[in-house]
Amino acid sequence: MTIDWQLLGFGDEGWGGVLLDAATVTVTVSLCAWLLGAVLGSLLCWMQIGGARWQQRLANGYITLFRGVPELLVIYLFYFGGRQVVSFVGETLGMQGPFDVNGFVAGAIAIGLISGAYQSGVFRGAFYAIPKGTLEAATVTGMGRLMLFRRMIVPQALRTALPGMGNQWQSVIKESALVSVTGLVETMNQISTASNSTQMPFFFYSVGAVIYLIITTCSDFIFRYVEKVAMRGQQRARL
């Protein structure tokens, strides 16, 4: 089988430019979903650890739901179900259709909600990894709850949570391929289009695998560097 490498060029006849744009969309939707998951995860962690009983039950129910339902089904519910909800609201208000839901927004929210359920476990484990004596000593010195949270809990918990947050980022990157079902032109969608147009599925799906591998490898390098910087203080203290 002869491969025409000009298919990956950036000219009018090449797919390089549109694949690069699609990879940018993949990273962007993944970043939005991951950040949403981090916010939700920290909130769920707080509800589980220090919330009232109803808050703990609510957080546990949320985590059980989004960990138990397949990611693709959640995306379908937010995209296709969201279109029905928007259409119903628009028609109720007397607005003229057609009504639609943005694939980027629906995908980012769906994956972000799923990521939040998993990141809550990362943050909870990081909190329990803080030595109890450290918190007791800070309380004895007169630190209030807000200062204790800002100066002791957050810095130490974040250092411990970084590896888990990095793993969640890698998962979000791969889950973003499912957003192609909404019609969003991200990497998987564009790879499928190129494959169908050129009748070279093996070649273009291999290119897609390389694109995802490049993104995840670069991400892993960045997270390792951040972890190394974050741990410098502890390493110096041990010396």
JSON list of C-alpha atoms in Angstrom, two decimals:
[
{"chain": "A", "resi": 1, "resn": "MET", "atom": "CA", "xyz": [0.00, 0.00, 0.00]},
{"chain": "A", "resi": 2, "resn": "THR", "atom": "CA", "xyz": [1.43, 3.33, -1.11]},
{"chain": "A", "resi": 3, "resn": "ILE", "atom": "CA", "xyz": [0.83, 6.30, 1.19]},
{"chain": "A", "resi": 4, "resn": "ASP", "atom": "CA", "xyz": [0.62, 9.78, -0.23]},
{"chain": "A", "resi": 5, "resn": "TRP", "atom": "CA", "xyz": [2.15, 11.85, 2.58]},
{"chain": "A", "resi": 6, "resn": "GLN", "atom": "CA", "xyz": [0.94, 15.01, 0.86]},
{"chain": "A", "resi": 7, "resn": "LEU", "atom": "CA", "xyz": [-2.44, 14.17, 2.41]},
{"chain": "A", "resi": 8, "resn": "LEU", "atom": "CA", "xyz": [-1.01, 15.55, 5.66]},
{"chain": "A", "resi": 9, "resn": "GLY", "atom": "CA", "xyz": [0.15, 18.76, 4.02]},
{"chain": "A", "resi": 10, "resn": "PHE", "atom": "CA", "xyz": [-1.15, 22.21, 4.86]},
{"chain": "A", "resi": 11, "resn": "GLY", "atom": "CA", "xyz": [-2.13, 23.15, 1.34]},
{"chain": "A", "resi": 12, "resn": "ASP", "atom": "CA", "xyz": [-5.50, 23.03, -0.36]},
{"chain": "A", "resi": 13, "resn": "GLU", "atom": "CA", "xyz": [-5.24, 19.29, -0.96]},
{"chain": "A", "resi": 14, "resn": "GLY", "atom": "CA", "xyz": [-3.84, 18.36, 2.44]},
{"chain": "A", "resi": 15, "resn": "TRP", "atom": "CA", "xyz": [-5.57, 17.58, 5.72]},
{"chain": "A", "resi": 16, "resn": "GLY", "atom": "CA", "xyz": [-2.84, 18.94, 7.97]},
{"chain": "A", "resi": 17, "resn": "GLY", "atom": "CA", "xyz": [-4.46, 22.31, 8.62]},
{"chain": "A", "resi": 18, "resn": "VAL", "atom": "CA", "xyz": [-7.92, 21.00, 9.50]},
{"chain": "A", "resi": 19, "resn": "LEU", "atom": "CA", "xyz": [-6.43, 18.25, 11.68]},
{"chain": "A", "resi": 20, "resn": "LEU", "atom": "CA", "xyz": [-4.41, 20.84, 13.57]},
{"chain": "A", "resi": 21, "resn": "ASP", "atom": "CA", "xyz": [-7.54, 22.95, 14.09]},
{"chain": "A", "resi": 22, "resn": "ALA", "atom": "CA", "xyz": [-9.43, 19.85, 15.25]},
{"chain": "A", "resi": 23, "resn": "ALA", "atom": "CA", "xyz": [-6.64, 19.00, 17.73]},
{"chain": "A", "resi": 24, "resn": "THR", "atom": "CA", "xyz": [-6.91, 22.54, 19.10]},
{"chain": "A", "resi": 25, "resn": "VAL", "atom": "CA", "xyz": [-10.64, 22.03, 19.62]},
{"chain": "A", "resi": 26, "resn": "THR", "atom": "CA", "xyz": [-9.92, 18.74, 21.41]},
{"chain": "A", "resi": 27, "resn": "VAL", "atom": "CA", "xyz": [-7.51, 20.40, 23.84]},
{"chain": "A", "resi": 28, "resn": "THR", "atom": "CA", "xyz": [-9.88, 23.33, 24.42]},
{"chain": "A", "resi": 29, "resn": "VAL", "atom": "CA", "xyz": [-12.98, 21.24, 25.15]},
{"chain": "A", "resi": 30, "resn": "SER", "atom": "CA", "xyz": [-10.88, 18.96, 27.37]},
{"chain": "A", "resi": 31, "resn": "LEU", "atom": "CA", "xyz": [-9.46, 21.89, 29.31]},
{"chain": "A", "resi": 32, "resn": "CYS", "atom": "CA", "xyz": [-12.93, 23.36, 29.90]},
{"chain": "A", "resi": 33, "resn": "ALA", "atom": "CA", "xyz": [-14.25, 19.98, 31.03]},
{"chain": "A", "resi": 34, "resn": "TRP", "atom": "CA", "xyz": [-11.26, 19.32, 33.29]},
{"chain": "A", "resi": 35, "resn": "LEU", "atom": "CA", "xyz": [-11.49, 22.73, 34.96]},
{"chain": "A", "resi": 36, "resn": "LEU", "atom": "CA", "xyz": [-15.23, 22.26, 35.50]},
{"chain": "A", "resi": 37, "resn": "GLY", "atom": "CA", "xyz": [-14.49, 18.86, 36.98]},
{"chain": "A", "resi": 38, "resn": "ALA", "atom": "CA", "xyz": [-11.87, 20.35, 39.32]},
{"chain": "A", "resi": 39, "resn": "VAL", "atom": "CA", "xyz": [-14.36, 22.93, 40.63]},
{"chain": "A", "resi": 40, "resn": "LEU", "atom": "CA", "xyz": [-17.11, 20.34, 41.08]},
{"chain": "A", "resi": 41, "resn": "GLY", "atom": "CA", "xyz": [-14.68, 17.84, 42.56]},
{"chain": "A", "resi": 42, "resn": "SER", "atom": "CA", "xyz": [-13.48, 20.27, 45.22]},
{"chain": "A", "resi": 43, "resn": "LEU", "atom": "CA", "xyz": [-17.09, 21.19, 46.05]},
{"chain": "A", "resi": 44, "resn": "LEU", "atom": "CA", "xyz": [-18.12, 17.54, 46.33]},
{"chain": "A", "resi": 45, "resn": "CYS", "atom": "CA", "xyz": [-15.07, 16.84, 48.48]},
{"chain": "A", "resi": 46, "resn": "TRP", "atom": "CA", "xyz": [-16.03, 19.63, 50.86]},
{"chain": "A", "resi": 47, "resn": "MET", "atom": "CA", "xyz": [-19.62, 18.34, 51.02]},
{"chain": "A", "resi": 48, "resn": "GLN", "atom": "CA", "xyz": [-18.43, 14.82, 51.83]},
{"chain": "A", "resi": 49, "resn": "ILE", "atom": "CA", "xyz": [-15.92, 15.85, 54.47]},
{"chain": "A", "resi": 50, "resn": "GLY", "atom": "CA", "xyz": [-17.42, 18.85, 56.22]},
{"chain": "A", "resi": 51, "resn": "GLY", "atom": "CA", "xyz": [-20.99, 19.11, 54.98]},
{"chain": "A", "resi": 52, "resn": "ALA", "atom": "CA", "xyz": [-24.23, 18.33, 56.73]},
{"chain": "A", "resi": 53, "resn": "ARG", "atom": "CA", "xyz": [-25.69, 14.86, 56.42]},
{"chain": "A", "resi": 54, "resn": "TRP", "atom": "CA", "xyz": [-27.97, 15.85, 53.52]},
{"chain": "A", "resi": 55, "resn": "GLN", "atom": "CA", "xyz": [-24.99, 17.38, 51.72]},
{"chain": "A", "resi": 56, "resn": "GLN", "atom": "CA", "xyz": [-22.99, 14.18, 52.18]},
{"chain": "A", "resi": 57, "resn": "ARG", "atom": "CA", "xyz": [-25.87, 12.12, 50.80]},
{"chain": "A", "resi": 58, "resn": "LEU", "atom": "CA", "xyz": [-26.29, 14.50, 47.87]},
{"chain": "A", "resi": 59, "resn": "ALA", "atom": "CA", "xyz": [-22.56, 14.32, 47.04]},
{"chain": "A", "resi": 60, "resn": "ASN", "atom": "CA", "xyz": [-22.51, 10.52, 47.35]},
{"chain": "A", "resi": 61, "resn": "GLY", "atom": "CA", "xyz": [-25.56, 10.26, 45.10]},
{"chain": "A", "resi": 62, "resn": "TYR", "atom": "CA", "xyz": [-23.97, 12.52, 42.50]},
{"chain": "A", "resi": 63, "resn": "ILE", "atom": "CA", "xyz": [-20.74, 10.51, 42.50]},
{"chain": "A", "resi": 64, "resn": "THR", "atom": "CA", "xyz": [-22.60, 7.19, 42.26]},
{"chain": "A", "resi": 65, "resn": "LEU", "atom": "CA", "xyz": [-24.68, 8.47, 39.35]},
{"chain": "A", "resi": 66, "resn": "PHE", "atom": "CA", "xyz": [-21.90, 9.89, 37.19]},
{"chain": "A", "resi": 67, "resn": "ARG", "atom": "CA", "xyz": [-19.48, 7.06, 37.93]},
{"chain": "A", "resi": 68, "resn": "GLY", "atom": "CA", "xyz": [-22.09, 4.44, 37.09]},
{"chain": "A", "resi": 69, "resn": "VAL", "atom": "CA", "xyz": [-23.55, 5.85, 33.86]},
{"chain": "A", "resi": 70, "resn": "PRO", "atom": "CA", "xyz": [-21.48, 5.43, 30.64]},
{"chain": "A", "resi": 71, "resn": "GLU", "atom": "CA", "xyz": [-19.82, 8.62, 29.42]},
{"chain": "A", "resi": 72, "resn": "LEU", "atom": "CA", "xyz": [-21.38, 8.38, 25.96]},
{"chain": "A", "resi": 73, "resn": "LEU", "atom": "CA", "xyz": [-24.87, 8.13, 27.45]},
{"chain": "A", "resi": 74, "resn": "VAL", "atom": "CA", "xyz": [-24.28, 11.27, 29.54]},
{"chain": "A", "resi": 75, "resn": "ILE", "atom": "CA", "xyz": [-23.20, 13.15, 26.41]},
{"chain": "A", "resi": 76, "resn": "TYR", "atom": "CA", "xyz": [-26.30, 11.94, 24.56]},
{"chain": "A", "resi": 77, "resn": "LEU", "atom": "CA", "xyz": [-28.52, 13.07, 27.44]},
{"chain": "A", "resi": 78, "resn": "PHE", "atom": "CA", "xyz": [-27.01, 16.55, 27.53]},
{"chain": "A", "resi": 79, "resn": "TYR", "atom": "CA", "xyz": [-26.92, 17.05, 23.76]},
{"chain": "A", "resi": 80, "resn": "PHE", "atom": "CA", "xyz": [-30.11, 15.44, 22.47]},
{"chain": "A", "resi": 81, "resn": "GLY", "atom": "CA", "xyz": [-32.04, 15.82, 25.71]},
{"chain": "A", "resi": 82, "resn": "GLY", "atom": "CA", "xyz": [-30.84, 19.42, 25.98]},
{"chain": "A", "resi": 83, "resn": "ARG", "atom": "CA", "xyz": [-32.19, 20.15, 22.50]},
{"chain": "A", "resi": 84, "resn": "GLN", "atom": "CA", "xyz": [-35.63, 18.93, 23.53]},
{"chain": "A", "resi": 85, "resn": "VAL", "atom": "CA", "xyz": [-35.55, 21.03, 26.69]},
{"chain": "A", "resi": 86, "resn": "VAL", "atom": "CA", "xyz": [-34.44, 24.14, 24.79]},
{"chain": "A", "resi": 87, "resn": "SER", "atom": "CA", "xyz": [-37.11, 23.54, 22.14]},
{"chain": "A", "resi": 88, "resn": "PHE", "atom": "CA", "xyz": [-39.79, 23.11, 24.80]},
{"chain": "A", "resi": 89, "resn": "VAL", "atom": "CA", "xyz": [-38.77, 26.29, 26.61]},
{"chain": "A", "resi": 90, "resn": "GLY", "atom": "CA", "xyz": [-38.53, 28.24, 23.35]},
{"chain": "A", "resi": 91, "resn": "GLU", "atom": "CA", "xyz": [-41.94, 27.11, 22.14]},
{"chain": "A", "resi": 92, "resn": "THR", "atom": "CA", "xyz": [-43.46, 27.84, 25.55]},
{"chain": "A", "resi": 93, "resn": "LEU", "atom": "CA", "xyz": [-42.14, 31.40, 25.34]},
{"chain": "A", "resi": 94, "resn": "GLY", "atom": "CA", "xyz": [-43.46, 31.75, 21.80]},
{"chain": "A", "resi": 95, "resn": "MET", "atom": "CA", "xyz": [-40.02, 31.90, 20.18]},
{"chain": "A", "resi": 96, "resn": "GLN", "atom": "CA", "xyz": [-39.41, 30.78, 16.62]},
{"chain": "A", "resi": 97, "resn": "GLY", "atom": "CA", "xyz": [-37.19, 27.73, 16.03]},
{"chain": "A", "resi": 98, "resn": "PRO", "atom": "CA", "xyz": [-35.26, 25.77, 15.09]},
{"chain": "A", "resi": 99, "resn": "PHE", "atom": "CA", "xyz": [-33.58, 25.33, 18.45]},
{"chain": "A", "resi": 100, "resn": "ASP", "atom": "CA", "xyz": [-30.24, 23.66, 18.93]},
{"chain": "A", "resi": 101, "resn": "VAL", "atom": "CA", "xyz": [-27.60, 23.01, 21.59]},
{"chain": "A", "resi": 102, "resn": "ASN", "atom": "CA", "xyz": [-23.96, 23.85, 20.99]},
{"chain": "A", "resi": 103, "resn": "GLY", "atom": "CA", "xyz": [-21.96, 20.63, 20.74]},
{"chain": "A", "resi": 104, "resn": "PHE", "atom": "CA", "xyz": [-18.91, 22.18, 22.39]},
{"chain": "A", "resi": 105, "resn": "VAL", "atom": "CA", "xyz": [-20.89, 23.37, 25.42]},
{"chain": "A", "resi": 106, "resn": "ALA", "atom": "CA", "xyz": [-22.86, 20.12, 25.78]},
{"chain": "A", "resi": 107, "resn": "GLY", "atom": "CA", "xyz": [-19.73, 17.98, 25.50]},
{"chain": "A", "resi": 108, "resn": "ALA", "atom": "CA", "xyz": [-17.65, 20.10, 27.89]},
{"chain": "A", "resi": 109, "resn": "ILE", "atom": "CA", "xyz": [-20.41, 20.12, 30.52]},
{"chain": "A", "resi": 110, "resn": "ALA", "atom": "CA", "xyz": [-21.11, 16.39, 30.21]},
{"chain": "A", "resi": 111, "resn": "ILE", "atom": "CA", "xyz": [-17.46, 15.36, 30.49]},
{"chain": "A", "resi": 112, "resn": "GLY", "atom": "CA", "xyz": [-16.86, 17.97, 33.20]},
{"chain": "A", "resi": 113, "resn": "LEU", "atom": "CA", "xyz": [-19.66, 16.53, 35.34]},
{"chain": "A", "resi": 114, "resn": "ILE", "atom": "CA", "xyz": [-18.20, 13.05, 34.96]},
{"chain": "A", "resi": 115, "resn": "SER", "atom": "CA", "xyz": [-14.68, 14.29, 35.73]},
{"chain": "A", "resi": 116, "resn": "GLY", "atom": "CA", "xyz": [-15.96, 16.06, 38.84]},
{"chain": "A", "resi": 117, "resn": "ALA", "atom": "CA", "xyz": [-17.22, 12.76, 40.25]},
{"chain": "A", "resi": 118, "resn": "TYR", "atom": "CA", "xyz": [-13.74, 11.26, 39.92]},
{"chain": "A", "resi": 119, "resn": "GLN", "atom": "CA", "xyz": [-11.76, 14.33, 40.95]},
{"chain": "A", "resi": 120, "resn": "SER", "atom": "CA", "xyz": [-13.74, 14.49, 44.19]},
{"chain": "A", "resi": 121, "resn": "GLY", "atom": "CA", "xyz": [-12.08, 11.21, 45.18]},
{"chain": "A", "resi": 122, "resn": "VAL", "atom": "CA", "xyz": [-8.66, 12.64, 44.29]},
{"chain": "A", "resi": 123, "resn": "PHE", "atom": "CA", "xyz": [-9.20, 15.70, 46.49]},
{"chain": "A", "resi": 124, "resn": "ARG", "atom": "CA", "xyz": [-10.67, 13.68, 49.34]},
{"chain": "A", "resi": 125, "resn": "GLY", "atom": "CA", "xyz": [-7.68, 11.35, 49.36]},
{"chain": "A", "resi": 126, "resn": "ALA", "atom": "CA", "xyz": [-5.33, 14.34, 49.27]},
{"chain": "A", "resi": 127, "resn": "PHE", "atom": "CA", "xyz": [-7.08, 15.91, 52.25]},
{"chain": "A", "resi": 128, "resn": "TYR", "atom": "CA", "xyz": [-6.85, 12.76, 54.35]},
{"chain": "A", "resi": 129, "resn": "ALA", "atom": "CA", "xyz": [-3.15, 12.50, 53.44]},
{"chain": "A", "resi": 130, "resn": "ILE", "atom": "CA", "xyz": [-2.43, 15.72, 55.38]},
{"chain": "A", "resi": 131, "resn": "PRO", "atom": "CA", "xyz": [-0.90, 14.76, 58.74]},
{"chain": "A", "resi": 132, "resn": "LYS", "atom": "CA", "xyz": [-3.45, 15.29, 61.49]},
{"chain": "A", "resi": 133, "resn": "GLY", "atom": "CA", "xyz": [-0.77, 16.75, 63.75]},
{"chain": "A", "resi": 134, "resn": "THR", "atom": "CA", "xyz": [-0.12, 19.52, 61.25]},
{"chain": "A", "resi": 135, "resn": "LEU", "atom": "CA", "xyz": [-3.72, 20.70, 61.38]},
{"chain": "A", "resi": 136, "resn": "GLU", "atom": "CA", "xyz": [-3.83, 20.42, 65.19]},
{"chain": "A", "resi": 137, "resn": "ALA", "atom": "CA", "xyz": [-0.63, 22.45, 65.53]},
{"chain": "A", "resi": 138, "resn": "ALA", "atom": "CA", "xyz": [-1.99, 25.15, 63.21]},
{"chain": "A", "resi": 139, "resn": "THR", "atom": "CA", "xyz": [-5.20, 25.30, 65.24]},
{"chain": "A", "resi": 140, "resn": "VAL", "atom": "CA", "xyz": [-3.26, 25.62, 68.50]},
{"chain": "A", "resi": 141, "resn": "THR", "atom": "CA", "xyz": [-1.32, 28.60, 67.13]},
{"chain": "A", "resi": 142, "resn": "GLY", "atom": "CA", "xyz": [-4.59, 30.45, 66.68]},
{"chain": "A", "resi": 143, "resn": "MET", "atom": "CA", "xyz": [-5.26, 30.02, 62.95]},
{"chain": "A", "resi": 144, "resn": "GLY", "atom": "CA", "xyz": [-8.87, 30.57, 62.01]},
{"chain": "A", "resi": 145, "resn": "ARG", "atom": "CA", "xyz": [-10.70, 28.19, 59.67]},
{"chain": "A", "resi": 146, "resn": "LEU", "atom": "CA", "xyz": [-10.24, 30.42, 56.63]},
{"chain": "A", "resi": 147, "resn": "MET", "atom": "CA", "xyz": [-6.52, 30.94, 57.24]},
{"chain": "A", "resi": 148, "resn": "LEU", "atom": "CA", "xyz": [-6.07, 27.25, 58.01]},
{"chain": "A", "resi": 149, "resn": "PHE", "atom": "CA", "xyz": [-7.77, 26.35, 54.75]},
{"chain": "A", "resi": 150, "resn": "ARG", "atom": "CA", "xyz": [-5.79, 28.88, 52.69]},
{"chain": "A", "resi": 151, "resn": "ARG", "atom": "CA", "xyz": [-2.33, 28.39, 54.18]},
{"chain": "A", "resi": 152, "resn": "MET", "atom": "CA", "xyz": [-2.28, 24.76, 55.26]},
{"chain": "A", "resi": 153, "resn": "ILE", "atom": "CA", "xyz": [-4.95, 22.61, 53.67]},
{"chain": "A", "resi": 154, "resn": "VAL", "atom": "CA", "xyz": [-4.95, 23.93, 50.08]},
{"chain": "A", "resi": 155, "resn": "PRO", "atom": "CA", "xyz": [-1.14, 23.96, 49.50]},
{"chain": "A", "resi": 156, "resn": "GLN", "atom": "CA", "xyz": [-0.58, 20.51, 51.01]},
{"chain": "A", "resi": 157, "resn": "ALA", "atom": "CA", "xyz": [-3.65, 18.91, 49.47]},
{"chain": "A", "resi": 158, "resn": "LEU", "atom": "CA", "xyz": [-2.89, 20.27, 46.01]},
{"chain": "A", "resi": 159, "resn": "ARG", "atom": "CA", "xyz": [0.65, 18.87, 46.08]},
{"chain": "A", "resi": 160, "resn": "THR", "atom": "CA", "xyz": [-0.73, 15.44, 46.94]},
{"chain": "A", "resi": 161, "resn": "ALA", "atom": "CA", "xyz": [-3.59, 15.70, 44.43]},
{"chain": "A", "resi": 162, "resn": "LEU", "atom": "CA", "xyz": [-1.45, 16.68, 41.42]},
{"chain": "A", "resi": 163, "resn": "PRO", "atom": "CA", "xyz": [-0.71, 13.11, 40.22]},
{"chain": "A", "resi": 164, "resn": "GLY", "atom": "CA", "xyz": [-4.38, 12.18, 40.43]},
{"chain": "A", "resi": 165, "resn": "MET", "atom": "CA", "xyz": [-5.41, 15.40, 38.69]},
{"chain": "A", "resi": 166, "resn": "GLY", "atom": "CA", "xyz": [-2.92, 14.60, 35.93]},
{"chain": "A", "resi": 167, "resn": "ASN", "atom": "CA", "xyz": [-4.44, 11.15, 35.49]},
{"chain": "A", "resi": 168, "resn": "GLN", "atom": "CA", "xyz": [-7.89, 12.70, 35.28]},
{"chain": "A", "resi": 169, "resn": "TRP", "atom": "CA", "xyz": [-6.66, 15.12, 32.62]},
{"chain": "A", "resi": 170, "resn": "GLN", "atom": "CA", "xyz": [-5.45, 12.19, 30.53]},
{"chain": "A", "resi": 171, "resn": "SER", "atom": "CA", "xyz": [-8.83, 10.50, 30.93]},
{"chain": "A", "resi": 172, "resn": "VAL", "atom": "CA", "xyz": [-10.66, 13.67, 29.90]},
{"chain": "A", "resi": 173, "resn": "ILE", "atom": "CA", "xyz": [-8.50, 13.96, 26.78]},
{"chain": "A", "resi": 174, "resn": "LYS", "atom": "CA", "xyz": [-9.51, 10.46, 25.69]},
{"chain": "A", "resi": 175, "resn": "GLU", "atom": "CA", "xyz": [-13.15, 10.92, 26.67]},
{"chain": "A", "resi": 176, "resn": "SER", "atom": "CA", "xyz": [-13.29, 14.06, 24.51]},
{"chain": "A", "resi": 177, "resn": "ALA", "atom": "CA", "xyz": [-13.29, 11.76, 21.46]},
{"chain": "A", "resi": 178, "resn": "LEU", "atom": "CA", "xyz": [-16.87, 10.85, 22.38]},
{"chain": "A", "resi": 179, "resn": "VAL", "atom": "CA", "xyz": [-17.96, 14.46, 21.81]},
{"chain": "A", "resi": 180, "resn": "SER", "atom": "CA", "xyz": [-17.75, 13.76, 18.07]},
{"chain": "A", "resi": 181, "resn": "VAL", "atom": "CA", "xyz": [-21.31, 12.35, 18.31]},
{"chain": "A", "resi": 182, "resn": "THR", "atom": "CA", "xyz": [-22.57, 15.92, 18.78]},
{"chain": "A", "resi": 183, "resn": "GLY", "atom": "CA", "xyz": [-21.11, 16.97, 15.44]},
{"chain": "A", "resi": 184, "resn": "LEU", "atom": "CA", "xyz": [-18.35, 19.02, 17.02]},
{"chain": "A", "resi": 185, "resn": "VAL", "atom": "CA", "xyz": [-15.39, 19.11, 14.64]},
{"chain": "A", "resi": 186, "resn": "GLU", "atom": "CA", "xyz": [-12.70, 17.83, 17.00]},
{"chain": "A", "resi": 187, "resn": "THR", "atom": "CA", "xyz": [-9.94, 15.33, 16.30]},
{"chain": "A", "resi": 188, "resn": "MET", "atom": "CA", "xyz": [-12.05, 12.16, 16.12]},
{"chain": "A", "resi": 189, "resn": "ASN", "atom": "CA", "xyz": [-14.71, 13.81, 13.98]},
{"chain": "A", "resi": 190, "resn": "GLN", "atom": "CA", "xyz": [-12.16, 15.22, 11.55]},
{"chain": "A", "resi": 191, "resn": "ILE", "atom": "CA", "xyz": [-10.26, 11.94, 11.35]},
{"chain": "A", "resi": 192, "resn": "SER", "atom": "CA", "xyz": [-13.49, 10.14, 10.44]},
{"chain": "A", "resi": 193, "resn": "THR", "atom": "CA", "xyz": [-14.24, 12.73, 7.77]},
{"chain": "A", "resi": 194, "resn": "ALA", "atom": "CA", "xyz": [-10.75, 12.41, 6.27]},
{"chain": "A", "resi": 195, "resn": "SER", "atom": "CA", "xyz": [-10.98, 8.62, 6.37]},
{"chain": "A", "resi": 196, "resn": "ASN", "atom": "CA", "xyz": [-14.32, 8.56, 4.56]},
{"chain": "A", "resi": 197, "resn": "SER", "atom": "CA", "xyz": [-13.23, 11.15, 1.99]},
{"chain": "A", "resi": 198, "resn": "THR", "atom": "CA", "xyz": [-9.97, 9.42, 1.04]},
{"chain": "A", "resi": 199, "resn": "GLN", "atom": "CA", "xyz": [-11.02, 5.80, 1.64]},
{"chain": "A", "resi": 200, "resn": "MET", "atom": "CA", "xyz": [-7.87, 5.36, 3.74]},
{"chain": "A", "resi": 201, "resn": "PRO", "atom": "CA", "xyz": [-9.23, 4.48, 7.19]},
{"chain": "A", "resi": 202, "resn": "PHE", "atom": "CA", "xyz": [-6.15, 2.71, 8.54]},
{"chain": "A", "resi": 203, "resn": "PHE", "atom": "CA", "xyz": [-3.85, 5.59, 7.64]},
{"chain": "A", "resi": 204, "resn": "PHE", "atom": "CA", "xyz": [-5.98, 8.37, 9.08]},
{"chain": "A", "resi": 205, "resn": "TYR", "atom": "CA", "xyz": [-7.02, 6.50, 12.22]},
{"chain": "A", "resi": 206, "resn": "SER", "atom": "CA", "xyz": [-3.33, 5.82, 12.81]},
{"chain": "A", "resi": 207, "resn": "VAL", "atom": "CA", "xyz": [-2.71, 9.55, 12.40]},
{"chain": "A", "resi": 208, "resn": "GLY", "atom": "CA", "xyz": [-5.47, 10.17, 14.95]},
{"chain": "A", "resi": 209, "resn": "ALA", "atom": "CA", "xyz": [-3.78, 7.80, 17.41]},
{"chain": "A", "resi": 210, "resn": "VAL", "atom": "CA", "xyz": [-0.51, 9.70, 16.96]},
{"chain": "A", "resi": 211, "resn": "ILE", "atom": "CA", "xyz": [-2.26, 13.04, 17.56]},
{"chain": "A", "resi": 212, "resn": "TYR", "atom": "CA", "xyz": [-3.79, 11.83, 20.83]},
{"chain": "A", "resi": 213, "resn": "LEU", "atom": "CA", "xyz": [-0.47, 10.29, 21.85]},
{"chain": "A", "resi": 214, "resn": "ILE", "atom": "CA", "xyz": [1.33, 13.61, 21.25]},
{"chain": "A", "resi": 215, "resn": "ILE", "atom": "CA", "xyz": [-1.26, 15.51, 23.30]},
{"chain": "A", "resi": 216, "resn": "THR", "atom": "CA", "xyz": [-1.16, 13.06, 26.22]},
{"chain": "A", "resi": 217, "resn": "THR", "atom": "CA", "xyz": [2.65, 12.80, 26.19]},
{"chain": "A", "resi": 218, "resn": "CYS", "atom": "CA", "xyz": [3.09, 16.59, 26.25]},
{"chain": "A", "resi": 219, "resn": "SER", "atom": "CA", "xyz": [0.47, 16.82, 29.00]},
{"chain": "A", "resi": 220, "resn": "ASP", "atom": "CA", "xyz": [2.28, 14.19, 31.05]},
{"chain": "A", "resi": 221, "resn": "PHE", "atom": "CA", "xyz": [5.54, 16.13, 30.71]},
{"chain": "A", "resi": 222, "resn": "ILE", "atom": "CA", "xyz": [3.84, 19.35, 31.88]},
{"chain": "A", "resi": 223, "resn": "PHE", "atom": "CA", "xyz": [2.23, 17.70, 34.90]},
{"chain": "A", "resi": 224, "resn": "ARG", "atom": "CA", "xyz": [5.49, 16.02, 35.89]},
{"chain": "A", "resi": 225, "resn": "TYR", "atom": "CA", "xyz": [7.24, 19.37, 35.74]},
{"chain": "A", "resi": 226, "resn": "VAL", "atom": "CA", "xyz": [4.53, 21.03, 37.86]},
{"chain": "A", "resi": 227, "resn": "GLU", "atom": "CA", "xyz": [4.74, 18.18, 40.38]},
{"chain": "A", "resi": 228, "resn": "LYS", "atom": "CA", "xyz": [8.51, 18.57, 40.56]},
{"chain": "A", "resi": 229, "resn": "VAL", "atom": "CA", "xyz": [8.22, 22.31, 41.19]},
{"chain": "A", "resi": 230, "resn": "ALA", "atom": "CA", "xyz": [5.48, 21.81, 43.78]},
{"chain": "A", "resi": 231, "resn": "MET", "atom": "CA", "xyz": [7.55, 19.24, 45.70]},
{"chain": "A", "resi": 232, "resn": "ARG", "atom": "CA", "xyz": [10.73, 21.32, 45.90]},
{"chain": "A", "resi": 233, "resn": "GLY", "atom": "CA", "xyz": [9.85, 22.70, 49.33]},
{"chain": "A", "resi": 234, "resn": "GLN", "atom": "CA", "xyz": [9.31, 19.26, 50.83]},
{"chain": "A", "resi": 235, "resn": "GLN", "atom": "CA", "xyz": [12.49, 17.90, 49.25]},
{"chain": "A", "resi": 236, "resn": "ARG", "atom": "CA", "xyz": [14.52, 20.78, 50.75]},
{"chain": "A", "resi": 237, "resn": "ALA", "atom": "CA", "xyz": [12.91, 20.21, 54.15]},
{"chain": "A", "resi": 238, "resn": "ARG", "atom": "CA", "xyz": [13.98, 16.56, 54.11]},
{"chain": "A", "resi": 239, "resn": "LEU", "atom": "CA", "xyz": [17.55, 17.57, 53.36]}
]
